[in-house]
Tab-separated table of C-alpha atoms in Angstrom:
chain	number	residue	atom	x	y	z
A	1	UNK	CA	0.000	0.000	0.000
A	2	UNK	CA	1.315	3.422	-0.961
A	3	UNK	CA	0.579	6.407	1.218
A	4	UNK	CA	1.263	9.996	0.365
A	5	UNK	CA	-0.009	13.509	-0.030
A	6	UNK	CA	-1.206	15.661	-2.874
A	7	UNK	CA	-1.363	19.419	-3.191
A	8	UNK	CA	-3.592	21.662	-5.269
A	9	UNK	CA	-1.135	24.524	-4.770
A	10	UNK	CA	-3.662	27.166	-3.742
A	11	UNK	CA	-2.560	30.584	-2.506
A	12	UNK	CA	-5.179	31.270	0.151
A	13	UNK	CA	-5.347	33.846	2.932
A	14	UNK	CA	-4.976	32.400	6.417
A	15	UNK	CA	-8.326	33.305	7.995
A	16	UNK	CA	-6.844	33.320	11.498
A	17	UNK	CA	-4.147	35.902	10.720
A	18	UNK	CA	-5.306	37.628	7.549
A	19	UNK	CA	-1.942	36.916	5.922
A	20	UNK	CA	-1.672	35.736	2.324
A	21	UNK	CA	1.575	34.030	1.260
A	22	UNK	CA	3.296	35.219	-1.889
A	23	UNK	CA	3.527	32.919	-4.874
A	24	UNK	CA	7.245	32.584	-4.148
A	25	UNK	CA	6.526	31.472	-0.583
A	26	UNK	CA	3.881	28.994	-1.692
A	27	UNK	CA	6.173	27.369	-4.256
A	28	UNK	CA	9.070	27.142	-1.796
A	29	UNK	CA	6.728	25.814	0.894
A	30	UNK	CA	5.487	23.125	-1.482
A	31	UNK	CA	9.046	21.895	-1.883
A	32	UNK	CA	9.471	21.880	1.900
A	33	UNK	CA	6.286	19.839	2.235
A	34	UNK	CA	7.526	17.274	-0.280
A	35	UNK	CA	10.873	16.947	1.505
A	36	UNK	CA	9.049	16.490	4.801
A	37	UNK	CA	6.889	13.764	3.236
A	38	UNK	CA	10.026	11.789	2.409
A	39	UNK	CA	11.522	12.479	5.833
A	40	UNK	CA	8.524	11.010	7.681
A	41	UNK	CA	8.412	7.932	5.460
A	42	UNK	CA	5.537	8.631	3.090
A	43	UNK	CA	5.687	7.049	-0.350
A	44	UNK	CA	4.194	9.600	-2.732
A	45	UNK	CA	4.100	13.336	-3.352
A	46	UNK	CA	1.717	14.558	-6.057
A	47	UNK	CA	1.053	18.029	-7.391
A	48	UNK	CA	-1.937	19.367	-9.269
A	49	UNK	CA	-1.781	21.407	-12.451
A	50	UNK	CA	-3.515	24.797	-12.643
A	51	UNK	CA	-3.035	27.767	-14.924
A	52	UNK	CA	-4.965	30.440	-13.068
A	53	UNK	CA	-4.874	32.340	-9.779
A	54	UNK	CA	-5.015	31.542	-6.920
A	55	UNK	CA	-2.946	28.472	-7.816
A	56	UNK	CA	0.798	28.201	-8.487
A	57	UNK	CA	1.536	24.713	-9.926
A	58	UNK	CA	1.366	25.566	-13.627
A	59	UNK	CA	4.554	23.594	-14.394
A	60	UNK	CA	4.419	20.236	-12.583
A	61	UNK	CA	7.515	18.756	-14.215
A	62	UNK	CA	9.638	21.748	-13.213
A	63	UNK	CA	8.522	21.410	-9.603
A	64	UNK	CA	8.876	17.628	-9.534
A	65	UNK	CA	12.270	17.757	-11.236
A	66	UNK	CA	13.551	20.034	-8.481
A	67	UNK	CA	12.104	17.745	-5.809
A	68	UNK	CA	13.608	14.700	-7.556
A	69	UNK	CA	17.073	16.208	-7.155
A	70	UNK	CA	16.541	16.590	-3.405
A	71	UNK	CA	14.942	13.228	-2.590
A	72	UNK	CA	15.915	9.592	-2.890
A	73	UNK	CA	12.826	7.462	-2.328
A	74	UNK	CA	9.732	9.581	-2.869
A	75	UNK	CA	7.488	8.644	-5.805
A	76	UNK	CA	6.750	11.827	-7.741
A	77	UNK	CA	3.320	12.086	-9.270
A	78	UNK	CA	0.615	14.474	-10.401
A	79	UNK	CA	-2.920	15.111	-9.359
A	80	UNK	CA	-3.661	16.067	-12.207
A	81	UNK	CA	-1.889	16.298	-15.575
A	82	UNK	CA	-4.309	17.986	-17.964
A	83	UNK	CA	-4.656	15.486	-20.792
A	84	UNK	CA	-7.257	17.685	-22.476
A	85	UNK	CA	-5.344	20.948	-22.894
A	86	UNK	CA	-1.718	19.784	-22.972
A	87	UNK	CA	-0.239	18.490	-26.204
A	88	UNK	CA	0.296	14.717	-25.814
A	89	UNK	CA	3.670	15.051	-27.533
A	90	UNK	CA	4.830	17.534	-24.904
A	91	UNK	CA	3.515	15.350	-22.089
A	92	UNK	CA	5.418	12.392	-23.525
A	93	UNK	CA	8.654	14.375	-23.694
A	94	UNK	CA	8.364	16.164	-20.352
A	95	UNK	CA	7.471	13.168	-18.218
A	96	UNK	CA	9.963	10.861	-19.895
A	97	UNK	CA	12.647	13.453	-19.102
A	98	UNK	CA	11.442	13.624	-15.504
A	99	UNK	CA	11.449	9.841	-15.346
A	100	UNK	CA	15.148	9.800	-16.309
A	101	UNK	CA	16.048	12.543	-13.821
A	102	UNK	CA	14.223	10.728	-11.002
A	103	UNK	CA	15.609	7.276	-11.903
A	104	UNK	CA	12.114	5.931	-12.486
A	105	UNK	CA	10.418	7.406	-9.386
A	106	UNK	CA	7.624	8.884	-11.492
A	107	UNK	CA	4.024	8.192	-12.355
A	108	UNK	CA	1.251	10.579	-13.331
A	109	UNK	CA	-2.478	11.038	-13.194
A	110	UNK	CA	-4.429	12.068	-16.253
A	111	UNK	CA	-7.448	14.296	-15.779
A	112	UNK	CA	-9.549	17.068	-17.256
A	113	UNK	CA	-9.136	19.518	-14.385
A	114	UNK	CA	-11.842	21.608	-12.758
A	115	UNK	CA	-11.304	25.027	-14.358
A	116	UNK	CA	-13.487	25.577	-17.409
A	117	UNK	CA	-11.663	28.647	-18.825
A	118	UNK	CA	-8.431	26.671	-19.209
A	119	UNK	CA	-9.797	25.150	-22.415
A	120	UNK	CA	-9.897	28.336	-24.541
A	121	UNK	CA	-6.615	29.516	-22.972
A	122	UNK	CA	-5.006	26.535	-24.682
A	123	UNK	CA	-7.108	26.635	-27.836
A	124	UNK	CA	-9.605	23.907	-26.953
A	125	UNK	CA	-13.373	23.615	-26.493
A	126	UNK	CA	-14.652	22.459	-23.096
A	127	UNK	CA	-17.589	20.788	-24.836
A	128	UNK	CA	-15.043	18.360	-26.269
A	129	UNK	CA	-13.562	17.505	-22.865
A	130	UNK	CA	-14.247	13.757	-22.915
A	131	UNK	CA	-13.324	13.229	-26.605
A	132	UNK	CA	-10.114	15.220	-26.018
A	133	UNK	CA	-9.217	13.081	-23.019
A	134	UNK	CA	-9.795	9.869	-24.984
A	135	UNK	CA	-7.960	10.879	-28.161
A	136	UNK	CA	-5.025	12.620	-26.491
A	137	UNK	CA	-4.338	9.713	-24.182
A	138	UNK	CA	-4.523	7.240	-27.053
A	139	UNK	CA	-1.742	9.208	-28.725
A	140	UNK	CA	0.330	9.518	-25.537
A	141	UNK	CA	0.019	5.779	-24.934
A	142	UNK	CA	1.287	5.138	-28.444
A	143	UNK	CA	4.145	7.661	-28.234
A	144	UNK	CA	5.603	5.919	-25.191
A	145	UNK	CA	5.367	2.441	-26.679
A	146	UNK	CA	6.301	2.845	-30.330
A	147	UNK	CA	9.617	4.264	-31.484
A	148	UNK	CA	8.172	5.618	-34.733
A	149	UNK	CA	4.606	6.894	-34.716
A	150	UNK	CA	2.169	7.680	-37.493
A	151	UNK	CA	-0.955	9.367	-36.183
A	152	UNK	CA	-4.039	11.134	-37.416
A	153	UNK	CA	-6.810	12.407	-35.152
A	154	UNK	CA	-9.395	15.122	-34.791
A	155	UNK	CA	-7.782	17.548	-32.364
A	156	UNK	CA	-4.203	18.002	-33.522
A	157	UNK	CA	-2.110	17.899	-36.677
A	158	UNK	CA	-1.098	14.488	-37.998
A	159	UNK	CA	2.242	12.880	-37.168
A	160	UNK	CA	4.308	11.000	-39.715
A	161	UNK	CA	7.361	8.997	-38.726
A	162	UNK	CA	7.597	10.861	-35.411
A	163	UNK	CA	9.794	9.734	-32.507
A	164	UNK	CA	9.235	11.218	-29.079
A	165	UNK	CA	12.484	11.843	-27.194
A	166	UNK	CA	13.795	10.893	-24.777
A	167	UNK	CA	12.418	7.394	-24.863
A	168	UNK	CA	11.007	6.122	-21.557
A	169	UNK	CA	13.624	4.929	-19.071
A	170	UNK	CA	14.533	1.260	-19.667
A	171	UNK	CA	11.799	1.184	-22.313
A	172	UNK	CA	9.137	1.286	-19.581
A	173	UNK	CA	6.644	4.173	-19.685
A	174	UNK	CA	5.628	5.842	-16.429
A	175	UNK	CA	2.616	4.217	-14.800
A	176	UNK	CA	-0.558	6.151	-15.509
A	177	UNK	CA	-3.574	6.792	-13.315
A	178	UNK	CA	-6.800	8.198	-14.730
A	179	UNK	CA	-8.337	10.541	-12.192
A	180	UNK	CA	-12.008	11.386	-12.063
A	181	UNK	CA	-14.596	12.922	-9.809
A	182	UNK	CA	-17.747	12.066	-11.713
A	183	UNK	CA	-17.105	10.737	-15.258
A	184	UNK	CA	-17.713	7.018	-15.930
A	185	UNK	CA	-16.047	7.461	-19.324
A	186	UNK	CA	-12.728	7.981	-17.537
A	187	UNK	CA	-13.197	4.845	-15.446
A	188	UNK	CA	-13.851	3.016	-18.715
A	189	UNK	CA	-10.716	4.494	-20.254
A	190	UNK	CA	-8.561	3.376	-17.329
A	191	UNK	CA	-10.019	-0.113	-17.544
A	192	UNK	CA	-9.497	-0.367	-21.301
A	193	UNK	CA	-5.758	0.276	-21.020
A	194	UNK	CA	-5.277	-1.657	-17.794
A	195	UNK	CA	-4.092	1.533	-16.102
A	196	UNK	CA	-4.848	2.720	-12.600
A	197	UNK	CA	-8.061	4.503	-11.620
A	198	UNK	CA	-7.883	7.255	-9.013
A	199	UNK	CA	-11.175	8.297	-7.447
A	200	UNK	CA	-10.959	11.876	-6.230
A	201	UNK	CA	-13.042	10.883	-3.179
A	202	UNK	CA	-13.144	14.375	-1.694
A	203	UNK	CA	-16.363	16.159	-2.500
A	204	UNK	CA	-18.749	13.280	-3.143
A	205	UNK	CA	-20.446	10.760	-0.830
A	206	UNK	CA	-19.126	7.241	-0.574
A	207	UNK	CA	-21.990	5.819	-2.662
A	208	UNK	CA	-20.716	7.696	-5.707
A	209	UNK	CA	-17.121	6.559	-5.191
A	210	UNK	CA	-18.290	2.983	-4.701
A	211	UNK	CA	-20.208	3.106	-7.993
A	212	UNK	CA	-17.269	4.524	-9.968
A	213	UNK	CA	-14.729	2.049	-8.589
A	214	UNK	CA	-17.073	-0.887	-9.154
A	215	UNK	CA	-17.516	0.125	-12.794
A	216	UNK	CA	-13.749	0.373	-13.257
A	217	UNK	CA	-13.121	-3.020	-11.664
A	218	UNK	CA	-15.789	-4.727	-13.766
A	219	UNK	CA	-14.509	-3.239	-17.000
A	220	UNK	CA	-10.866	-3.962	-16.075
A	221	UNK	CA	-11.788	-7.635	-15.856
A	222	UNK	CA	-13.882	-7.382	-19.039
A	223	UNK	CA	-10.822	-6.249	-20.999
A	224	UNK	CA	-8.813	-9.216	-19.741
A	225	UNK	CA	-6.313	-7.488	-17.468
A	226	UNK	CA	-7.095	-9.625	-14.423
A	227	UNK	CA	-9.820	-10.118	-11.861
A	228	UNK	CA	-11.822	-7.131	-10.589
A	229	UNK	CA	-9.926	-7.387	-7.307
A	230	UNK	CA	-6.585	-7.032	-9.116
A	231	UNK	CA	-7.462	-3.659	-10.656
A	232	UNK	CA	-5.240	-0.805	-9.446
A	233	UNK	CA	-7.256	1.713	-7.411
A	234	UNK	CA	-6.230	4.915	-5.668
A	235	UNK	CA	-8.238	7.222	-3.419
A	236	UNK	CA	-7.950	10.834	-2.382
A	237	UNK	CA	-8.845	12.076	1.065
A	238	UNK	CA	-8.655	15.061	3.388
A	239	UNK	CA	-7.482	15.038	6.981
A	240	UNK	CA	-6.633	17.419	9.778
A	241	UNK	CA	-5.041	15.884	12.859
A	242	UNK	CA	-4.409	16.789	16.443
A	243	UNK	CA	-3.858	14.647	19.533
A	244	UNK	CA	-7.547	14.871	20.399
A	245	UNK	CA	-10.515	15.524	18.151
A	246	UNK	CA	-11.762	18.596	20.011
A	247	UNK	CA	-8.523	20.461	19.350
A	248	UNK	CA	-8.522	19.361	15.713
A	249	UNK	CA	-12.063	20.596	15.096
A	250	UNK	CA	-11.491	23.886	16.908
A	251	UNK	CA	-8.284	24.633	15.011
A	252	UNK	CA	-9.472	23.565	11.561
A	253	UNK	CA	-12.950	25.115	11.659
A	254	UNK	CA	-11.982	28.655	10.547
A	255	UNK	CA	-9.995	27.202	7.636
A	256	UNK	CA	-12.916	25.031	6.585
A	257	UNK	CA	-15.457	27.807	6.987
A	258	UNK	CA	-13.482	30.150	4.716
A	259	UNK	CA	-11.973	27.697	2.216
A	260	UNK	CA	-12.706	28.762	-1.381
A	261	UNK	CA	-13.818	25.254	-2.363
A	262	UNK	CA	-16.410	24.625	0.348
A	263	UNK	CA	-16.459	27.590	2.712
A	264	UNK	CA	-19.758	29.282	3.516
A	265	UNK	CA	-21.616	26.111	2.542
A	266	UNK	CA	-22.272	22.977	4.586
A	267	UNK	CA	-20.994	22.943	8.138
A	268	UNK	CA	-17.789	21.133	9.000
A	269	UNK	CA	-19.842	18.448	10.716
A	270	UNK	CA	-22.147	18.007	7.702
A	271	UNK	CA	-19.282	17.839	5.257
A	272	UNK	CA	-17.369	15.366	7.422
A	273	UNK	CA	-20.432	13.161	7.658
A	274	UNK	CA	-21.198	13.152	3.919
A	275	UNK	CA	-17.636	13.020	2.505
A	276	UNK	CA	-14.310	11.411	3.522
A	277	UNK	CA	-13.041	14.618	5.202
A	278	UNK	CA	-11.759	13.520	8.616
A	279	UNK	CA	-10.902	16.088	11.284
A	280	UNK	CA	-9.867	14.483	14.520
A	281	UNK	CA	-7.381	12.316	16.373
A	282	UNK	CA	-4.918	9.865	14.775
A	283	UNK	CA	-7.143	6.956	15.798
A	284	UNK	CA	-10.173	8.540	14.157
A	285	UNK	CA	-8.235	9.025	10.918
A	286	UNK	CA	-7.015	5.426	11.054
A	287	UNK	CA	-10.521	4.057	11.549
A	288	UNK	CA	-12.055	6.261	8.869
A	289	UNK	CA	-9.380	5.399	6.319
A	290	UNK	CA	-9.676	1.675	6.992
A	291	UNK	CA	-13.425	1.969	6.398
A	292	UNK	CA	-12.819	3.007	2.779
A	293	UNK	CA	-12.023	-0.584	1.797
A	294	UNK	CA	-15.542	-1.564	2.897
A	295	UNK	CA	-16.965	0.092	-0.214
A	296	UNK	CA	-14.074	0.157	-2.711
A	297	UNK	CA	-12.343	-3.095	-1.798
A	298	UNK	CA	-8.609	-3.499	-1.255
A	299	UNK	CA	-6.795	-0.692	-3.002
A	300	UNK	CA	-3.221	0.343	-3.695
A	301	UNK	CA	-2.734	4.072	-3.062
A	302	UNK	CA	-4.078	6.562	-0.533
A	303	UNK	CA	-3.248	10.253	-0.919
A	304	UNK	CA	-4.211	12.888	1.640
A	305	UNK	CA	-4.731	16.605	1.143
A	306	UNK	CA	-3.203	18.447	4.109
A	307	UNK	CA	-1.922	21.820	2.862
A	308	UNK	CA	-4.835	23.821	1.501
A	309	UNK	CA	-7.244	26.535	2.677
A	310	UNK	CA	-4.521	28.865	3.982
A	311	UNK	CA	-3.007	26.478	6.523
A	312	UNK	CA	0.450	27.793	7.492
A	313	UNK	CA	3.533	25.746	6.660
A	314	UNK	CA	4.260	25.006	10.328
A	315	UNK	CA	0.839	23.420	10.746
A	316	UNK	CA	1.185	21.380	7.552
A	317	UNK	CA	4.556	20.000	8.645
A	318	UNK	CA	3.017	19.067	11.995
A	319	UNK	CA	0.306	17.176	10.099
A	320	UNK	CA	2.967	15.239	8.251
A	321	UNK	CA	4.756	14.348	11.476
A	322	UNK	CA	1.538	12.885	12.862
A	323	UNK	CA	0.780	11.017	9.647
A	324	UNK	CA	4.279	9.569	9.461
A	325	UNK	CA	4.630	8.664	13.120
A	326	UNK	CA	1.162	7.675	14.293
A	327	UNK	CA	-1.161	7.044	11.364
A	328	UNK	CA	0.552	5.538	8.330
A	329	UNK	CA	2.509	2.803	10.181
A	330	UNK	CA	-0.760	1.490	11.613
A	331	UNK	CA	-2.541	1.751	8.271
A	332	UNK	CA	0.265	-0.126	6.511
A	333	UNK	CA	0.014	-2.987	8.951
A	334	UNK	CA	-3.775	-3.161	8.962
A	335	UNK	CA	-4.192	-2.956	5.197
A	336	UNK	CA	-1.521	-5.635	4.733
A	337	UNK	CA	-3.230	-7.950	7.220
A	338	UNK	CA	-6.606	-7.501	5.532
A	339	UNK	CA	-5.396	-7.850	1.932
A	340	UNK	CA	-6.211	-11.246	0.334
A	341	UNK	CA	-3.547	-13.176	-1.525
A	342	UNK	CA	-3.341	-12.293	-5.193
A	343	UNK	CA	-4.426	-8.674	-4.781
A	344	UNK	CA	-1.658	-6.170	-5.666
A	345	UNK	CA	-0.179	-4.446	-2.655
A	346	UNK	CA	0.948	-1.310	-4.496
A	347	UNK	CA	0.733	0.408	-7.826
A	348	UNK	CA	3.432	-0.815	-10.239
A	349	UNK	CA	6.903	0.525	-9.443
A	350	UNK	CA	9.509	1.053	-12.144
A	351	UNK	CA	12.118	-1.472	-10.907
A	352	UNK	CA	9.488	-4.196	-10.559
A	353	UNK	CA	8.088	-3.558	-14.043
A	354	UNK	CA	11.581	-3.674	-15.552
A	355	UNK	CA	12.355	-6.901	-13.694
A	356	UNK	CA	9.090	-8.543	-14.751
A	357	UNK	CA	9.678	-7.559	-18.386
A	358	UNK	CA	13.196	-8.988	-18.252
A	359	UNK	CA	11.995	-12.243	-16.748
A	360	UNK	CA	9.227	-12.517	-19.329
A	361	UNK	CA	11.684	-12.061	-22.181
A	362	UNK	CA	13.953	-14.762	-20.734
A	363	UNK	CA	11.041	-17.203	-20.555
A	364	UNK	CA	10.250	-16.563	-24.208
């Protein structure tokens, strides 16, 4: 089981102090958060991709390349890479380069994003969001697996005899997740390719997440990649931790109440009841996280959001200390004990994929 954090990179005023960090501070703080994630023993750091205020992560590969140079074990990922508005050729080049720089410690999550105006900014039509996601990923998949590509589609100029460089490290493309909040077409796409499916699992009730993951598992098996239980599933989540739940709720409430994404809407208690947001003690977070497998089955990656809504860096680093020391070790043990034989423990890692490919070629 892989545990980690993801950031959306928002620049939000701290409602308790009235102070807004600069973009420079937010970018530097994001690096500090990633380094802390490795220090406390987490497996994954993932960054979103946004091209509008109040967000700063418009260049995920630049950020992740810098973090790669300062870490040794951390898996570097995205949450999300915009498959709809980025050129698949550029994605292929950028992430293959990052893969080389990080010695294979890279995967990425494809998604459509949640900012409608980004489409015309990059010359696309939001009404074509799903067709763009399907066609662009088909090309990216091909670019990473064929040395010379001929391609003709609807949304970009044709390619003739094109080779994307650099080639993926060891001939193994980065593992791909397809992230979705609400679109069954994306679950279908992940299943078709045998890729991972990442359910956002933040704003929606568990019944919706259960439905999406079930569809993905069924279609994964339909396409012959394995049993439904062997499908690679990841979940998002939100937590805020303190030693006791009363302190956690009291401290987090002003951040929740004023957060751009859900502030001035449902109460903290309502939102916590209807979504996976967990504000409380380490034991409460452990119990809530373990309950996810009751409706999605055994899964391979859990990412937490801990650094949004104006939370100061000091508080975020404290969250990571608690996760690394008190929460994740227990979750690792419990998930491992509950996992049936034959169900993948983690998402595919580069060394294992290379080794399996080598062994397969020897058998042939």
